[in-house]
Amino acid sequence: MAQSSKPSGNMLRRLSDPRLWILVASLAIFLPLLVYAYMGIFSRYQADDYCYAWNGTSRTILDAQTTWYKTDSSRYAATFIMTLSDRLGRWTVPILPTLVLGLWLTGTCWLFMRLQKMLNLDFPPMAAFLLAELLIYFILMLAPNLYQILFWRAGMVIYLLPLVLLTYLGVFLLSQASNPAKKWRPLVAGLAVLFFFFNGGFSETIATIQIGMLALALVVLLFLAKRDTRQWALILVGCAWLGSLLAMATLYFSPATRMRQGLLGPAPDLVNLIRMTLTNAFLYMYISLDEMAFQFVILLLSAMLVGYVLYAARLTESTLRPTGLVSALFLLPVIAFLWIVCVTAPSAFGESAYPEGRVQLDALYIIVTMVMGAGLILGVSLGLLHQRSRELAPNWLQAACLLLLVGMSLFPMYSTRKIMKDLPEYRQRAAAWDARDASIRASAAHGRLDVTVTAYTSVAGLMEMGPESSMWVNGCAARYYGVRSITAETP
């Protein structure tokens, strides 16, 4: 009996090894992310892309930037990136979604590794990778208009790319605040101003988020940072905050913003602005947690299982204390609400409206992070109960939790079937666009300057070329291709 029970005990120990099952779960969630990246190769110019492409290819980079800033768009970072893309060629459009997703996953994993090191969580790199995958997948799955923020270049550059770059800016602040060389401090402080100024130039929303996030960081550092690092950390974060404030000022005082405000009308008074901003933030949190409750439960339990299995099998004393964990758990919703206020404020100020779908991406990022953070705190807290009682979690319990984690990681693969159904349509639209593009270029090469093409049905609320050559999309496309007019007719 003893010999027969030994192999089963060894099997349980192997099954209860968290590294194995976290790797399996990571691979399971990585597959849906590959699907999103693959579908990105069918991205093509749409709507505003033609206007950006015409401006970016017909002028120098400096002239293109100043033209946009003075006439139509104050978002200098977004116009700069799109001008670079257009000058490199339209071949960049299909690879941008894959590139941005890769940068996002890498940066988020890197940020989580820095955070776990700072908090002494002692998570293995694969756990940070799994958590990064969970965060990105649930944001993409729950995005109110996925097409506009991932597969449409203008929307992706304005709304998704700055969130991706913000993860790298977080890594920059954490690494430089902890142990910088004193002789490089002036350079690092200057880079903080420059980096956050550039990233804030993608949109008013990301600039407001940076201002709110860094203001909170300054308060936390002022009261909680260690004395030997407090001064430099305050200077560094203060420089980043200054860069964000300069970005907001550059956006707000641009001629393009003044022209747009003249069309939209005056901003609401201060009382109505505060009321509208707070109300919209509350409504977003309430509606999101209500309508996406099932998905958030899956995310919460997945993060909780990761935290639990990594701590339940340890008897080494952790530096984490209940006071900090409980405080973080209760502060998470408050912090999330304040940051969502930063998302709703620009829409309330500029349009007196609730944020549109693609703007809600920033708020979704915050609320998904909140839910995942709460799950981690709960899981780590349960694991610490074993440490405090000096009781290792039994192998069967660890194995059961890990199998449950793997089971939950299959949910992304199941739900990705919905977007897979759209794959033939994406492929067909890309082939049709390529054929139309070749036809217009051939007409221009032969001197036929009034071109008629096939009209396509608009997708995801993006305007397509229409039957009137005076439509703005037709006009931008005509300038981009170098013809006099383009008319799109339904076959």
Short mmCIF file of C-alpha atoms in Angstrom, two decimals:
data_model
loop_
_atom_site.label_atom_id
_atom_site.label_comp_id
_atom_site.label_asym_id
_atom_site.label_seq_id
_atom_site.Cartn_x
_atom_site.Cartn_y
_atom_site.Cartn_z
CA MET A 1 0.00 0.00 0.00
CA ALA A 2 2.82 2.39 0.86
CA GLN A 3 4.48 1.79 -2.52
CA SER A 4 1.24 2.33 -4.44
CA SER A 5 0.43 5.54 -2.60
CA LYS A 6 3.86 7.05 -3.26
CA PRO A 7 3.39 7.46 -7.03
CA SER A 8 -0.02 9.04 -6.49
CA GLY A 9 1.51 11.45 -3.99
CA ASN A 10 4.23 12.38 -6.46
CA MET A 11 1.59 12.88 -9.14
CA LEU A 12 -0.34 15.24 -6.88
CA ARG A 13 2.81 17.21 -6.16
CA ARG A 14 3.50 17.56 -9.87
CA LEU A 15 -0.09 18.58 -10.52
CA SER A 16 0.10 21.14 -7.72
CA ASP A 17 3.19 22.86 -9.16
CA PRO A 18 1.84 26.35 -9.98
CA ARG A 19 4.54 27.06 -12.57
CA LEU A 20 3.32 24.27 -14.85
CA TRP A 21 -0.33 25.26 -14.83
CA ILE A 22 0.34 28.98 -15.03
CA LEU A 23 2.32 28.21 -18.19
CA VAL A 24 -0.61 26.18 -19.57
CA ALA A 25 -3.07 28.97 -18.74
CA SER A 26 -0.75 31.54 -20.35
CA LEU A 27 -0.62 29.55 -23.57
CA ALA A 28 -4.41 29.18 -23.59
CA ILE A 29 -4.97 32.94 -23.29
CA PHE A 30 -2.17 33.77 -25.74
CA LEU A 31 -4.04 32.08 -28.59
CA PRO A 32 -6.98 34.56 -28.63
CA LEU A 33 -4.50 37.43 -28.56
CA LEU A 34 -2.86 35.93 -31.64
CA VAL A 35 -6.28 35.93 -33.32
CA TYR A 36 -6.67 39.65 -32.67
CA ALA A 37 -3.17 40.27 -34.02
CA TYR A 38 -3.88 38.19 -37.13
CA MET A 39 -7.10 40.04 -37.88
CA GLY A 40 -5.15 43.28 -37.74
CA ILE A 41 -3.35 42.42 -40.99
CA PHE A 42 -6.61 43.14 -42.82
CA SER A 43 -6.65 46.76 -41.65
CA ARG A 44 -6.68 49.41 -44.37
CA TYR A 45 -7.18 53.16 -44.69
CA GLN A 46 -10.65 54.27 -43.62
CA ALA A 47 -12.43 57.58 -43.03
CA ASP A 48 -10.00 60.06 -41.39
CA ASP A 49 -7.01 57.97 -42.47
CA TYR A 50 -7.27 59.42 -45.98
CA CYS A 51 -7.08 62.96 -44.59
CA TYR A 52 -4.06 62.14 -42.44
CA ALA A 53 -2.39 60.32 -45.34
CA TRP A 54 -2.91 63.21 -47.78
CA ASN A 55 -1.58 65.77 -45.32
CA GLY A 56 1.35 63.59 -44.24
CA THR A 57 2.55 62.71 -47.74
CA SER A 58 2.03 66.06 -49.47
CA ARG A 59 3.95 68.16 -46.94
CA THR A 60 7.12 67.99 -44.89
CA ILE A 61 6.76 66.51 -41.40
CA LEU A 62 7.03 69.94 -39.78
CA ASP A 63 4.57 71.52 -42.20
CA ALA A 64 2.12 68.63 -41.73
CA GLN A 65 2.29 69.03 -37.95
CA THR A 66 1.74 72.78 -37.97
CA THR A 67 -1.09 72.49 -40.51
CA TRP A 68 -3.01 70.01 -38.37
CA TYR A 69 -2.36 71.98 -35.19
CA LYS A 70 -3.64 75.21 -36.69
CA THR A 71 -6.63 73.91 -38.61
CA ASP A 72 -8.13 70.60 -37.55
CA SER A 73 -6.41 68.62 -34.77
CA SER A 74 -4.47 69.78 -31.73
CA ARG A 75 -3.43 66.18 -30.93
CA TYR A 76 0.18 66.68 -31.93
CA ALA A 77 1.46 63.27 -30.83
CA ALA A 78 -1.23 61.41 -32.78
CA THR A 79 -0.71 63.44 -35.95
CA PHE A 80 3.05 62.94 -35.65
CA ILE A 81 2.75 59.14 -35.41
CA MET A 82 0.30 58.98 -38.32
CA THR A 83 2.48 61.27 -40.43
CA LEU A 84 5.44 58.95 -39.82
CA SER A 85 3.29 55.96 -40.75
CA ASP A 86 2.11 57.61 -43.97
CA ARG A 87 5.59 58.67 -45.01
CA LEU A 88 6.84 55.11 -44.49
CA GLY A 89 3.97 53.84 -46.63
CA ARG A 90 0.49 52.35 -46.43
CA TRP A 91 2.08 48.96 -45.72
CA THR A 92 2.43 50.10 -42.10
CA VAL A 93 -1.34 50.12 -41.55
CA PRO A 94 -1.80 46.29 -41.50
CA ILE A 95 1.15 45.72 -39.16
CA LEU A 96 0.30 48.41 -36.61
CA PRO A 97 -2.33 46.35 -34.70
CA THR A 98 0.12 43.45 -34.26
CA LEU A 99 2.93 45.82 -33.31
CA VAL A 100 0.81 47.68 -30.77
CA LEU A 101 -0.50 44.44 -29.22
CA GLY A 102 3.05 43.12 -28.90
CA LEU A 103 4.24 46.34 -27.29
CA TRP A 104 1.23 46.32 -24.97
CA LEU A 105 1.80 42.77 -23.77
CA THR A 106 5.54 43.33 -23.29
CA GLY A 107 5.10 46.64 -21.49
CA THR A 108 2.34 45.39 -19.20
CA CYS A 109 4.35 42.31 -18.24
CA TRP A 110 7.38 44.51 -17.58
CA LEU A 111 5.31 46.88 -15.46
CA PHE A 112 3.88 44.01 -13.41
CA MET A 113 7.38 42.67 -12.82
CA ARG A 114 8.49 46.07 -11.52
CA LEU A 115 5.43 46.38 -9.29
CA GLN A 116 5.76 42.90 -7.80
CA LYS A 117 9.43 43.57 -7.08
CA MET A 118 8.59 46.88 -5.40
CA LEU A 119 5.84 45.23 -3.32
CA ASN A 120 7.95 42.11 -2.54
CA LEU A 121 5.33 39.79 -4.00
CA ASP A 122 7.96 37.39 -5.38
CA PHE A 123 5.84 36.33 -8.36
CA PRO A 124 7.58 34.31 -11.10
CA PRO A 125 7.87 35.99 -14.52
CA MET A 126 5.27 33.63 -16.01
CA ALA A 127 2.69 34.82 -13.48
CA ALA A 128 3.30 38.43 -14.52
CA PHE A 129 2.92 37.37 -18.14
CA LEU A 130 -0.38 35.62 -17.38
CA LEU A 131 -1.74 38.65 -15.54
CA ALA A 132 -0.72 40.89 -18.45
CA GLU A 133 -2.56 38.58 -20.85
CA LEU A 134 -5.67 38.61 -18.67
CA LEU A 135 -5.70 42.40 -18.49
CA ILE A 136 -5.28 42.89 -22.24
CA TYR A 137 -7.70 40.16 -23.26
CA PHE A 138 -10.54 41.38 -21.07
CA ILE A 139 -10.05 44.97 -22.24
CA LEU A 140 -10.23 43.88 -25.87
CA MET A 141 -13.18 41.58 -25.29
CA LEU A 142 -15.20 44.19 -23.39
CA ALA A 143 -14.24 47.20 -25.54
CA PRO A 144 -17.46 48.96 -26.65
CA ASN A 145 -16.09 49.44 -30.19
CA LEU A 146 -13.18 47.08 -30.72
CA TYR A 147 -12.93 47.78 -34.43
CA GLN A 148 -12.39 51.50 -33.95
CA ILE A 149 -9.69 51.15 -31.30
CA LEU A 150 -7.70 48.26 -32.81
CA PHE A 151 -8.42 47.82 -36.52
CA TRP A 152 -8.90 51.48 -37.52
CA ARG A 153 -5.56 53.25 -37.54
CA ALA A 154 -6.75 56.72 -36.47
CA GLY A 155 -8.72 55.35 -33.51
CA MET A 156 -5.95 53.01 -32.44
CA VAL A 157 -3.28 55.72 -32.52
CA ILE A 158 -5.39 58.28 -30.66
CA TYR A 159 -6.92 56.05 -27.99
CA LEU A 160 -5.06 52.73 -27.62
CA LEU A 161 -1.44 53.62 -28.35
CA PRO A 162 -1.11 56.21 -25.52
CA LEU A 163 -2.37 53.64 -23.00
CA VAL A 164 0.28 51.23 -24.28
CA LEU A 165 3.01 53.85 -24.02
CA LEU A 166 1.77 54.79 -20.54
CA THR A 167 2.78 51.32 -19.29
CA TYR A 168 6.36 52.02 -20.39
CA LEU A 169 6.23 55.44 -18.74
CA GLY A 170 5.15 53.68 -15.54
CA VAL A 171 8.18 51.38 -15.79
CA PHE A 172 10.38 54.42 -16.40
CA LEU A 173 9.14 56.19 -13.25
CA LEU A 174 9.39 53.09 -11.05
CA SER A 175 12.90 52.20 -12.19
CA GLN A 176 14.29 55.74 -12.04
CA ALA A 177 12.67 56.64 -8.72
CA SER A 178 14.10 53.60 -6.94
CA ASN A 179 17.80 53.75 -7.72
CA PRO A 180 18.97 56.41 -10.17
CA ALA A 181 22.56 57.57 -10.54
CA LYS A 182 22.76 61.06 -9.06
CA LYS A 183 24.82 62.49 -11.90
CA TRP A 184 22.07 61.57 -14.38
CA ARG A 185 19.20 63.05 -12.38
CA PRO A 186 18.90 66.30 -14.39
CA LEU A 187 18.73 64.30 -17.63
CA VAL A 188 16.17 61.85 -16.17
CA ALA A 189 14.01 64.72 -14.90
CA GLY A 190 14.11 66.37 -18.32
CA LEU A 191 13.18 63.10 -20.02
CA ALA A 192 10.21 62.73 -17.64
CA VAL A 193 8.89 66.12 -18.76
CA LEU A 194 9.47 65.27 -22.43
CA PHE A 195 8.01 61.74 -22.33
CA PHE A 196 4.83 62.71 -20.50
CA PHE A 197 4.42 65.83 -22.63
CA PHE A 198 4.55 63.71 -25.77
CA ASN A 199 2.19 61.02 -24.50
CA GLY A 200 -0.30 63.61 -23.26
CA GLY A 201 -0.45 64.97 -26.80
CA PHE A 202 -2.43 62.01 -28.12
CA SER A 203 -5.72 63.31 -26.70
CA GLU A 204 -7.26 65.43 -23.99
CA THR A 205 -8.42 62.26 -22.25
CA ILE A 206 -4.98 60.71 -21.80
CA ALA A 207 -3.57 64.08 -20.72
CA THR A 208 -6.27 64.36 -18.03
CA ILE A 209 -5.62 60.78 -16.88
CA GLN A 210 -1.90 61.50 -16.56
CA ILE A 211 -2.57 64.67 -14.57
CA GLY A 212 -4.91 62.85 -12.18
CA MET A 213 -2.71 59.76 -11.84
CA LEU A 214 0.45 61.75 -11.16
CA ALA A 215 -1.30 64.11 -8.73
CA LEU A 216 -2.38 61.08 -6.69
CA ALA A 217 1.17 59.69 -6.89
CA LEU A 218 2.53 62.96 -5.50
CA VAL A 219 0.16 62.77 -2.53
CA VAL A 220 1.10 59.13 -1.84
CA LEU A 221 4.82 59.89 -2.06
CA LEU A 222 4.49 62.90 0.22
CA PHE A 223 3.01 60.83 3.05
CA LEU A 224 4.21 57.26 2.48
CA ALA A 225 7.59 57.34 0.71
CA LYS A 226 10.76 56.58 2.62
CA ARG A 227 12.68 59.66 3.65
CA ASP A 228 15.88 58.75 1.78
CA THR A 229 14.08 58.45 -1.58
CA ARG A 230 11.16 60.84 -1.07
CA GLN A 231 12.78 64.02 -2.36
CA TRP A 232 14.01 62.57 -5.64
CA ALA A 233 10.78 60.63 -6.22
CA LEU A 234 8.74 63.81 -5.69
CA ILE A 235 10.97 65.71 -8.13
CA LEU A 236 10.72 62.97 -10.77
CA VAL A 237 6.94 62.57 -10.52
CA GLY A 238 6.56 66.34 -10.34
CA CYS A 239 8.45 66.67 -13.63
CA ALA A 240 6.18 64.06 -15.21
CA TRP A 241 3.17 66.00 -13.89
CA LEU A 242 4.59 69.22 -15.35
CA GLY A 243 4.94 67.53 -18.73
CA SER A 244 1.31 66.42 -18.57
CA LEU A 245 0.13 69.92 -17.64
CA LEU A 246 2.10 71.38 -20.55
CA ALA A 247 0.51 68.80 -22.85
CA MET A 248 -2.97 69.80 -21.71
CA ALA A 249 -2.17 73.49 -22.20
CA THR A 250 -0.82 72.79 -25.69
CA LEU A 251 -3.99 70.90 -26.59
CA TYR A 252 -6.37 73.41 -25.07
CA PHE A 253 -4.88 76.62 -26.45
CA SER A 254 -4.40 75.40 -30.02
CA PRO A 255 -6.18 77.19 -32.89
CA ALA A 256 -7.82 73.89 -33.88
CA THR A 257 -9.38 73.54 -30.42
CA ARG A 258 -10.71 77.09 -30.56
CA MET A 259 -12.30 76.40 -33.94
CA ARG A 260 -13.91 73.20 -32.66
CA GLN A 261 -15.25 74.93 -29.56
CA GLY A 262 -16.79 77.58 -31.78
CA LEU A 263 -18.71 74.86 -33.60
CA LEU A 264 -19.76 72.94 -30.47
CA GLY A 265 -20.70 75.94 -28.37
CA PRO A 266 -19.52 77.14 -24.96
CA ALA A 267 -18.44 74.76 -22.21
CA PRO A 268 -20.81 74.24 -19.25
CA ASP A 269 -20.35 76.34 -16.15
CA LEU A 270 -18.24 74.93 -13.31
CA VAL A 271 -21.15 73.56 -11.25
CA ASN A 272 -22.72 71.75 -14.20
CA LEU A 273 -19.31 70.53 -15.35
CA ILE A 274 -18.59 68.93 -11.97
CA ARG A 275 -22.08 67.46 -11.75
CA MET A 276 -21.95 66.03 -15.28
CA THR A 277 -18.44 64.64 -14.83
CA LEU A 278 -19.19 62.88 -11.53
CA THR A 279 -22.55 61.58 -12.75
CA ASN A 280 -21.09 60.14 -15.95
CA ALA A 281 -18.24 58.50 -14.02
CA PHE A 282 -20.69 56.89 -11.60
CA LEU A 283 -22.97 55.76 -14.44
CA TYR A 284 -20.07 54.20 -16.29
CA MET A 285 -18.95 52.18 -13.27
CA TYR A 286 -22.50 51.14 -12.43
CA ILE A 287 -23.46 50.15 -15.98
CA SER A 288 -20.18 48.34 -16.63
CA LEU A 289 -20.27 46.30 -13.43
CA ASP A 290 -23.93 45.46 -14.08
CA GLU A 291 -23.79 44.56 -17.77
CA MET A 292 -20.40 42.81 -17.67
CA ALA A 293 -20.83 41.13 -14.29
CA PHE A 294 -20.18 37.59 -15.58
CA GLN A 295 -16.95 38.55 -17.35
CA PHE A 296 -15.73 40.48 -14.33
CA VAL A 297 -16.43 37.49 -12.07
CA ILE A 298 -14.28 35.33 -14.37
CA LEU A 299 -11.50 37.92 -14.23
CA LEU A 300 -11.78 38.34 -10.45
CA LEU A 301 -11.63 34.58 -9.80
CA SER A 302 -8.75 34.08 -12.26
CA ALA A 303 -6.63 36.76 -10.59
CA MET A 304 -7.60 35.46 -7.15
CA LEU A 305 -6.51 31.93 -8.06
CA VAL A 306 -3.15 33.20 -9.33
CA GLY A 307 -2.50 35.04 -6.07
CA TYR A 308 -3.69 32.14 -3.93
CA VAL A 309 -1.71 29.30 -5.54
CA LEU A 310 1.50 31.34 -5.48
CA TYR A 311 1.23 32.05 -1.75
CA ALA A 312 -0.57 29.00 -0.36
CA ALA A 313 2.42 26.68 -0.86
CA ARG A 314 4.95 28.93 0.93
CA LEU A 315 5.96 28.84 4.54
CA THR A 316 8.51 31.66 4.23
CA GLU A 317 7.33 34.78 6.01
CA SER A 318 5.95 37.46 3.72
CA THR A 319 6.48 41.18 4.27
CA LEU A 320 2.86 41.87 3.34
CA ARG A 321 0.65 42.95 6.22
CA PRO A 322 -3.15 42.75 6.59
CA THR A 323 -3.46 46.51 7.09
CA GLY A 324 -1.92 47.25 3.72
CA LEU A 325 -3.96 44.60 1.92
CA VAL A 326 -7.28 45.66 3.44
CA SER A 327 -6.52 49.32 2.80
CA ALA A 328 -5.65 48.60 -0.83
CA LEU A 329 -8.81 46.53 -1.30
CA PHE A 330 -11.09 49.32 -0.09
CA LEU A 331 -9.15 52.10 -1.81
CA LEU A 332 -9.20 50.43 -5.23
CA PRO A 333 -12.81 51.44 -6.10
CA VAL A 334 -12.21 54.98 -4.86
CA ILE A 335 -9.04 55.38 -6.93
CA ALA A 336 -10.73 53.81 -9.96
CA PHE A 337 -13.66 56.23 -9.66
CA LEU A 338 -11.35 59.24 -9.45
CA TRP A 339 -9.45 58.13 -12.54
CA ILE A 340 -12.69 57.47 -14.44
CA VAL A 341 -13.65 61.05 -13.54
CA CYS A 342 -10.53 62.04 -15.50
CA VAL A 343 -11.96 60.15 -18.49
CA THR A 344 -15.43 61.71 -18.36
CA ALA A 345 -14.24 65.27 -17.68
CA PRO A 346 -12.98 66.13 -21.21
CA SER A 347 -16.21 64.93 -22.85
CA ALA A 348 -18.29 66.86 -20.33
CA PHE A 349 -16.22 70.00 -20.87
CA GLY A 350 -15.86 69.87 -24.65
CA GLU A 351 -19.17 68.34 -25.72
CA SER A 352 -21.40 68.35 -22.60
CA ALA A 353 -21.87 64.65 -23.30
CA TYR A 354 -21.24 61.12 -22.09
CA PRO A 355 -17.96 59.71 -23.51
CA GLU A 356 -18.39 57.95 -26.84
CA GLY A 357 -17.43 54.31 -27.30
CA ARG A 358 -13.80 54.66 -28.27
CA VAL A 359 -13.16 57.15 -25.44
CA GLN A 360 -14.58 54.64 -22.96
CA LEU A 361 -11.54 52.45 -23.63
CA ASP A 362 -9.60 54.48 -21.05
CA ALA A 363 -12.31 53.97 -18.43
CA LEU A 364 -12.52 50.26 -19.27
CA TYR A 365 -8.75 49.96 -18.77
CA ILE A 366 -9.18 51.41 -15.29
CA ILE A 367 -12.12 49.26 -14.23
CA VAL A 368 -10.54 46.02 -15.54
CA THR A 369 -7.37 46.87 -13.62
CA MET A 370 -9.47 47.49 -10.50
CA VAL A 371 -11.24 44.12 -10.74
CA MET A 372 -8.02 42.23 -11.41
CA GLY A 373 -6.25 44.04 -8.58
CA ALA A 374 -9.07 43.15 -6.18
CA GLY A 375 -8.82 39.50 -7.21
CA LEU A 376 -5.07 39.45 -6.62
CA ILE A 377 -5.43 41.03 -3.18
CA LEU A 378 -8.09 38.49 -2.18
CA GLY A 379 -6.03 35.57 -3.48
CA VAL A 380 -2.82 36.69 -1.78
CA SER A 381 -4.75 37.28 1.46
CA LEU A 382 -6.13 33.73 1.41
CA GLY A 383 -2.66 32.37 0.69
CA LEU A 384 -1.22 34.35 3.60
CA LEU A 385 -3.66 32.58 5.94
CA HIS A 386 -1.67 29.40 5.32
CA GLN A 387 1.58 31.21 6.10
CA ARG A 388 0.27 32.76 9.29
CA SER A 389 -1.01 29.37 10.51
CA ARG A 390 2.19 27.60 9.35
CA GLU A 391 0.03 25.22 7.32
CA LEU A 392 0.89 24.31 3.77
CA ALA A 393 -2.12 24.05 1.48
CA PRO A 394 -2.65 20.35 0.72
CA ASN A 395 -1.57 19.18 -2.71
CA TRP A 396 -5.10 18.23 -3.73
CA LEU A 397 -6.37 21.76 -2.97
CA GLN A 398 -3.54 23.39 -4.90
CA ALA A 399 -4.10 21.03 -7.83
CA ALA A 400 -7.84 21.72 -7.80
CA CYS A 401 -7.28 25.50 -7.79
CA LEU A 402 -4.76 25.28 -10.61
CA LEU A 403 -7.07 23.11 -12.71
CA LEU A 404 -9.85 25.62 -12.09
CA LEU A 405 -7.52 28.41 -13.23
CA VAL A 406 -6.75 26.53 -16.44
CA GLY A 407 -10.47 25.91 -16.94
CA MET A 408 -11.20 29.62 -16.61
CA SER A 409 -8.40 30.43 -19.04
CA LEU A 410 -10.35 28.49 -21.67
CA PHE A 411 -13.12 31.12 -21.48
CA PRO A 412 -11.16 33.54 -23.71
CA MET A 413 -10.75 30.81 -26.32
CA TYR A 414 -14.48 30.11 -26.22
CA SER A 415 -15.54 33.74 -26.47
CA THR A 416 -13.08 34.46 -29.29
CA ARG A 417 -15.33 32.42 -31.60
CA LYS A 418 -17.47 35.54 -32.02
CA ILE A 419 -14.71 37.57 -33.61
CA MET A 420 -13.54 34.56 -35.63
CA LYS A 421 -16.93 34.63 -37.34
CA ASP A 422 -16.04 38.07 -38.72
CA LEU A 423 -12.73 36.86 -40.17
CA PRO A 424 -14.07 36.08 -43.69
CA GLU A 425 -15.67 39.53 -43.87
CA TYR A 426 -12.42 41.22 -42.78
CA ARG A 427 -10.47 39.28 -45.41
CA GLN A 428 -13.01 40.09 -48.12
CA ARG A 429 -13.05 43.81 -47.28
CA ALA A 430 -9.25 43.96 -47.38
CA ALA A 431 -9.15 42.26 -50.79
CA ALA A 432 -11.84 44.62 -52.12
CA TRP A 433 -9.96 47.65 -50.74
CA ASP A 434 -6.73 46.50 -52.40
CA ALA A 435 -8.55 46.11 -55.73
CA ARG A 436 -10.14 49.55 -55.42
CA ASP A 437 -6.81 51.09 -54.44
CA ALA A 438 -5.13 49.58 -57.50
CA SER A 439 -7.97 50.78 -59.74
CA ILE A 440 -7.75 54.39 -58.50
CA ARG A 441 -3.96 54.44 -58.89
CA ALA A 442 -4.24 53.05 -62.42
CA SER A 443 -6.79 55.73 -63.33
CA ALA A 444 -4.54 58.47 -61.94
CA ALA A 445 -1.55 57.08 -63.85
CA HIS A 446 -3.51 57.22 -67.12
CA GLY A 447 -4.70 60.77 -66.53
CA ARG A 448 -8.31 59.91 -65.66
CA LEU A 449 -8.85 62.38 -62.83
CA ASP A 450 -12.60 61.89 -62.21
CA VAL A 451 -12.82 58.38 -60.81
CA THR A 452 -15.84 56.22 -60.06
CA VAL A 453 -15.40 53.25 -57.72
CA THR A 454 -17.56 50.70 -55.95
CA ALA A 455 -19.12 51.84 -52.68
CA TYR A 456 -18.76 49.67 -49.59
CA THR A 457 -21.00 49.42 -46.58
CA SER A 458 -19.57 51.37 -43.65
CA VAL A 459 -18.27 49.34 -40.72
CA ALA A 460 -18.22 50.17 -36.99
CA GLY A 461 -19.76 53.60 -37.58
CA LEU A 462 -16.89 54.80 -39.81
CA MET A 463 -17.86 56.89 -42.83
CA GLU A 464 -17.09 55.41 -46.24
CA MET A 465 -16.83 57.04 -49.65
CA GLY A 466 -20.27 57.98 -50.93
CA PRO A 467 -22.07 58.94 -54.15
CA GLU A 468 -21.25 62.64 -53.81
CA SER A 469 -17.70 63.69 -54.62
CA SER A 470 -18.15 66.65 -52.26
CA MET A 471 -18.30 64.37 -49.20
CA TRP A 472 -15.29 64.93 -46.95
CA VAL A 473 -14.10 61.31 -47.17
CA ASN A 474 -14.25 61.44 -50.96
CA GLY A 475 -12.39 64.75 -50.93
CA CYS A 476 -9.58 63.50 -48.68
CA ALA A 477 -9.25 60.29 -50.71
CA ALA A 478 -9.09 62.26 -53.98
CA ARG A 479 -6.30 64.46 -52.64
CA TYR A 480 -4.44 61.44 -51.32
CA TYR A 481 -4.56 59.66 -54.70
CA GLY A 482 -3.87 62.83 -56.68
CA VAL A 483 -7.12 62.88 -58.68
CA ARG A 484 -9.76 65.57 -59.10
CA SER A 485 -12.75 63.69 -57.70
CA ILE A 486 -13.86 60.26 -56.53
CA THR A 487 -17.44 59.02 -56.62
CA ALA A 488 -18.50 55.75 -55.01
CA GLU A 489 -21.53 53.99 -56.47
CA THR A 490 -23.41 50.99 -55.09
CA PRO A 491 -23.22 48.05 -57.52
#
